[in-house]
């Protein structure tokens, strides 16, 4: 059971499905994609510092490649989690 308290003291109780509150949050898809892209960009940058700092790969090309990869993976993860959420709603 999930209990949501608001600032005025009222509460909403979600007994059947703890993820029901996600349906009430209407954020644009681009927000989730951007969040995943930034998250993965930080992780990828941390693990690949040597790859994009060498003289053989220009920094602009390297960071463009990282941005495209992270945005694509972020979109894939967003759609994947949406399908998981949708399948739990149907069950």
mmCIF file with all atom_site columns, C-alpha atoms in Angstrom:
data_model
loop_
_atom_site.group_PDB
_atom_site.id
_atom_site.type_symbol
_atom_site.label_atom_id
_atom_site.label_alt_id
_atom_site.label_comp_id
_atom_site.label_asym_id
_atom_site.label_entity_id
_atom_site.label_seq_id
_atom_site.pdbx_PDB_ins_code
_atom_site.Cartn_x
_atom_site.Cartn_y
_atom_site.Cartn_z
_atom_site.occupancy
_atom_site.B_iso_or_equiv
_atom_site.pdbx_formal_charge
_atom_site.auth_seq_id
_atom_site.auth_comp_id
_atom_site.auth_asym_id
_atom_site.auth_atom_id
_atom_site.pdbx_PDB_model_num
ATOM 1  C CA . UNK A 1 1  ? 0.000  0.000  0.000   1.00 0.00 ? 1  UNK A CA 1
ATOM 2  C CA . UNK A 1 2  ? 1.241  3.485  -0.894  1.00 0.00 ? 2  UNK A CA 1
ATOM 3  C CA . UNK A 1 3  ? -0.015 6.566  0.948   1.00 0.00 ? 3  UNK A CA 1
ATOM 4  C CA . UNK A 1 4  ? 0.550  9.969  -0.607  1.00 0.00 ? 4  UNK A CA 1
ATOM 5  C CA . UNK A 1 5  ? 0.331  13.012 1.667   1.00 0.00 ? 5  UNK A CA 1
ATOM 6  C CA . UNK A 1 6  ? -0.113 16.497 0.274   1.00 0.00 ? 6  UNK A CA 1
ATOM 7  C CA . UNK A 1 7  ? 0.881  19.803 1.843   1.00 0.00 ? 7  UNK A CA 1
ATOM 8  C CA . UNK A 1 8  ? -2.676 20.526 2.990   1.00 0.00 ? 8  UNK A CA 1
ATOM 9  C CA . UNK A 1 9  ? -2.803 17.288 4.982   1.00 0.00 ? 9  UNK A CA 1
ATOM 10 C CA . UNK A 1 10 ? -5.059 15.348 2.648   1.00 0.00 ? 10 UNK A CA 1
ATOM 11 C CA . UNK A 1 11 ? -3.969 11.873 1.682   1.00 0.00 ? 11 UNK A CA 1
ATOM 12 C CA . UNK A 1 12 ? -4.450 9.546  -1.250  1.00 0.00 ? 12 UNK A CA 1
ATOM 13 C CA . UNK A 1 13 ? -4.211 5.816  -0.667  1.00 0.00 ? 13 UNK A CA 1
ATOM 14 C CA . UNK A 1 14 ? -3.293 3.486  -3.513  1.00 0.00 ? 14 UNK A CA 1
ATOM 15 C CA . UNK A 1 15 ? -4.146 0.031  -2.234  1.00 0.00 ? 15 UNK A CA 1
ATOM 16 C CA . UNK A 1 16 ? -4.511 -2.022 -5.406  1.00 0.00 ? 16 UNK A CA 1
ATOM 17 C CA . UNK A 1 17 ? -1.568 -0.812 -7.413  1.00 0.00 ? 17 UNK A CA 1
ATOM 18 C CA . UNK A 1 18 ? 1.408  1.021  -5.957  1.00 0.00 ? 18 UNK A CA 1
ATOM 19 C CA . UNK A 1 19 ? 2.326  2.386  -9.392  1.00 0.00 ? 19 UNK A CA 1
ATOM 20 C CA . UNK A 1 20 ? -1.015 4.065  -10.012 1.00 0.00 ? 20 UNK A CA 1
ATOM 21 C CA . UNK A 1 21 ? 0.505  7.461  -9.207  1.00 0.00 ? 21 UNK A CA 1
ATOM 22 C CA . UNK A 1 22 ? 2.695  7.197  -12.319 1.00 0.00 ? 22 UNK A CA 1
ATOM 23 C CA . UNK A 1 23 ? -0.386 7.473  -14.502 1.00 0.00 ? 23 UNK A CA 1
ATOM 24 C CA . UNK A 1 24 ? -1.195 10.809 -12.844 1.00 0.00 ? 24 UNK A CA 1
ATOM 25 C CA . UNK A 1 25 ? 2.211  12.270 -13.694 1.00 0.00 ? 25 UNK A CA 1
ATOM 26 C CA . UNK A 1 26 ? 1.983  13.536 -17.248 1.00 0.00 ? 26 UNK A CA 1
ATOM 27 C CA . UNK A 1 27 ? 5.574  14.341 -18.114 1.00 0.00 ? 27 UNK A CA 1
ATOM 28 C CA . UNK A 1 28 ? 6.546  14.505 -21.770 1.00 0.00 ? 28 UNK A CA 1
ATOM 29 C CA . UNK A 1 29 ? 8.400  11.488 -23.158 1.00 0.00 ? 29 UNK A CA 1
ATOM 30 C CA . UNK A 1 30 ? 11.342 13.708 -24.011 1.00 0.00 ? 30 UNK A CA 1
ATOM 31 C CA . UNK A 1 31 ? 11.873 14.368 -20.287 1.00 0.00 ? 31 UNK A CA 1
ATOM 32 C CA . UNK A 1 32 ? 12.381 10.665 -19.591 1.00 0.00 ? 32 UNK A CA 1
ATOM 33 C CA . UNK A 1 33 ? 14.605 10.276 -22.654 1.00 0.00 ? 33 UNK A CA 1
ATOM 34 C CA . UNK A 1 34 ? 16.703 13.251 -21.634 1.00 0.00 ? 34 UNK A CA 1
ATOM 35 C CA . UNK A 1 35 ? 17.033 11.934 -18.087 1.00 0.00 ? 35 UNK A CA 1
ATOM 36 C CA . UNK A 1 36 ? 18.201 8.527  -19.325 1.00 0.00 ? 36 UNK A CA 1
ATOM 37 C CA . UNK A 1 37 ? 20.552 10.160 -21.824 1.00 0.00 ? 37 UNK A CA 1
ATOM 38 C CA . UNK A 1 38 ? 22.172 12.345 -19.171 1.00 0.00 ? 38 UNK A CA 1
ATOM 39 C CA . UNK A 1 39 ? 22.437 9.458  -16.722 1.00 0.00 ? 39 UNK A CA 1
ATOM 40 C CA . UNK A 1 40 ? 24.065 7.198  -19.297 1.00 0.00 ? 40 UNK A CA 1
ATOM 41 C CA . UNK A 1 41 ? 26.260 10.018 -20.572 1.00 0.00 ? 41 UNK A CA 1
ATOM 42 C CA . UNK A 1 42 ? 27.782 10.458 -17.122 1.00 0.00 ? 42 UNK A CA 1
ATOM 43 C CA . UNK A 1 43 ? 28.364 6.715  -16.729 1.00 0.00 ? 43 UNK A CA 1
ATOM 44 C CA . UNK A 1 44 ? 29.799 6.322  -20.236 1.00 0.00 ? 44 UNK A CA 1
ATOM 45 C CA . UNK A 1 45 ? 32.040 9.349  -19.775 1.00 0.00 ? 45 UNK A CA 1
ATOM 46 C CA . UNK A 1 46 ? 33.336 7.946  -16.496 1.00 0.00 ? 46 UNK A CA 1
ATOM 47 C CA . UNK A 1 47 ? 34.251 4.568  -18.003 1.00 0.00 ? 47 UNK A CA 1
ATOM 48 C CA . UNK A 1 48 ? 35.573 5.855  -21.330 1.00 0.00 ? 48 UNK A CA 1
ATOM 49 C CA . UNK A 1 49 ? 37.723 8.823  -20.371 1.00 0.00 ? 49 UNK A CA 1
ATOM 50 C CA . UNK A 1 50 ? 40.712 7.527  -22.323 1.00 0.00 ? 50 UNK A CA 1
ATOM 51 C CA . UNK A 1 51 ? 38.772 6.765  -25.517 1.00 0.00 ? 51 UNK A CA 1
ATOM 52 C CA . UNK A 1 52 ? 37.548 10.295 -26.206 1.00 0.00 ? 52 UNK A CA 1
ATOM 53 C CA . UNK A 1 53 ? 40.568 12.175 -24.894 1.00 0.00 ? 53 UNK A CA 1
ATOM 54 C CA . UNK A 1 54 ? 43.103 10.787 -27.383 1.00 0.00 ? 54 UNK A CA 1
ATOM 55 C CA . UNK A 1 55 ? 44.427 12.664 -30.384 1.00 0.00 ? 55 UNK A CA 1
ATOM 56 C CA . UNK A 1 56 ? 43.136 10.092 -32.875 1.00 0.00 ? 56 UNK A CA 1
ATOM 57 C CA . UNK A 1 57 ? 39.481 10.826 -32.105 1.00 0.00 ? 57 UNK A CA 1
ATOM 58 C CA . UNK A 1 58 ? 38.496 14.493 -32.108 1.00 0.00 ? 58 UNK A CA 1
ATOM 59 C CA . UNK A 1 59 ? 36.596 15.573 -29.018 1.00 0.00 ? 59 UNK A CA 1
ATOM 60 C CA . UNK A 1 60 ? 33.602 16.883 -30.987 1.00 0.00 ? 60 UNK A CA 1
ATOM 61 C CA . UNK A 1 61 ? 33.161 13.602 -32.849 1.00 0.00 ? 61 UNK A CA 1
ATOM 62 C CA . UNK A 1 62 ? 33.588 11.589 -29.662 1.00 0.00 ? 62 UNK A CA 1
ATOM 63 C CA . UNK A 1 63 ? 31.066 13.577 -27.673 1.00 0.00 ? 63 UNK A CA 1
ATOM 64 C CA . UNK A 1 64 ? 28.600 13.569 -30.576 1.00 0.00 ? 64 UNK A CA 1
ATOM 65 C CA . UNK A 1 65 ? 28.913 9.800  -30.723 1.00 0.00 ? 65 UNK A CA 1
ATOM 66 C CA . UNK A 1 66 ? 28.392 9.533  -26.968 1.00 0.00 ? 66 UNK A CA 1
ATOM 67 C CA . UNK A 1 67 ? 25.321 11.786 -27.147 1.00 0.00 ? 67 UNK A CA 1
ATOM 68 C CA . UNK A 1 68 ? 23.739 9.752  -29.959 1.00 0.00 ? 68 UNK A CA 1
ATOM 69 C CA . UNK A 1 69 ? 24.420 6.443  -28.215 1.00 0.00 ? 69 UNK A CA 1
ATOM 70 C CA . UNK A 1 70 ? 23.110 7.613  -24.853 1.00 0.00 ? 70 UNK A CA 1
ATOM 71 C CA . UNK A 1 71 ? 19.992 9.191  -26.351 1.00 0.00 ? 71 UNK A CA 1
ATOM 72 C CA . UNK A 1 72 ? 19.267 5.986  -28.279 1.00 0.00 ? 72 UNK A CA 1
ATOM 73 C CA . UNK A 1 73 ? 19.797 3.762  -25.250 1.00 0.00 ? 73 UNK A CA 1
ATOM 74 C CA . UNK A 1 74 ? 17.747 6.154  -23.116 1.00 0.00 ? 74 UNK A CA 1
ATOM 75 C CA . UNK A 1 75 ? 14.881 5.972  -25.598 1.00 0.00 ? 75 UNK A CA 1
ATOM 76 C CA . UNK A 1 76 ? 15.121 2.178  -25.671 1.00 0.00 ? 76 UNK A CA 1
ATOM 77 C CA . UNK A 1 77 ? 15.076 1.969  -21.863 1.00 0.00 ? 77 UNK A CA 1
ATOM 78 C CA . UNK A 1 78 ? 12.176 4.414  -21.618 1.00 0.00 ? 78 UNK A CA 1
ATOM 79 C CA . UNK A 1 79 ? 10.104 2.380  -24.054 1.00 0.00 ? 79 UNK A CA 1
ATOM 80 C CA . UNK A 1 80 ? 11.116 -0.850 -22.321 1.00 0.00 ? 80 UNK A CA 1
ATOM 81 C CA . UNK A 1 81 ? 10.081 0.396  -18.896 1.00 0.00 ? 81 UNK A CA 1
ATOM 82 C CA . UNK A 1 82 ? 6.844  1.698  -20.361 1.00 0.00 ? 82 UNK A CA 1
ATOM 83 C CA . UNK A 1 83 ? 6.077  -1.796 -21.689 1.00 0.00 ? 83 UNK A CA 1
ATOM 84 C CA . UNK A 1 84 ? 6.919  -3.350 -18.316 1.00 0.00 ? 84 UNK A CA 1
ATOM 85 C CA . UNK A 1 85 ? 4.655  -0.830 -16.585 1.00 0.00 ? 85 UNK A CA 1
ATOM 86 C CA . UNK A 1 86 ? 1.890  -1.471 -19.126 1.00 0.00 ? 86 UNK A CA 1
ATOM 87 C CA . UNK A 1 87 ? 2.153  -5.256 -18.660 1.00 0.00 ? 87 UNK A CA 1
ATOM 88 C CA . UNK A 1 88 ? 1.920  -4.899 -14.874 1.00 0.00 ? 88 UNK A CA 1
ATOM 89 C CA . UNK A 1 89 ? -1.161 -2.726 -15.312 1.00 0.00 ? 89 UNK A CA 1
ATOM 90 C CA . UNK A 1 90 ? -2.833 -5.402 -17.463 1.00 0.00 ? 90 UNK A CA 1
ATOM 91 C CA . UNK A 1 91 ? -2.063 -8.186 -14.971 1.00 0.00 ? 91 UNK A CA 1
#
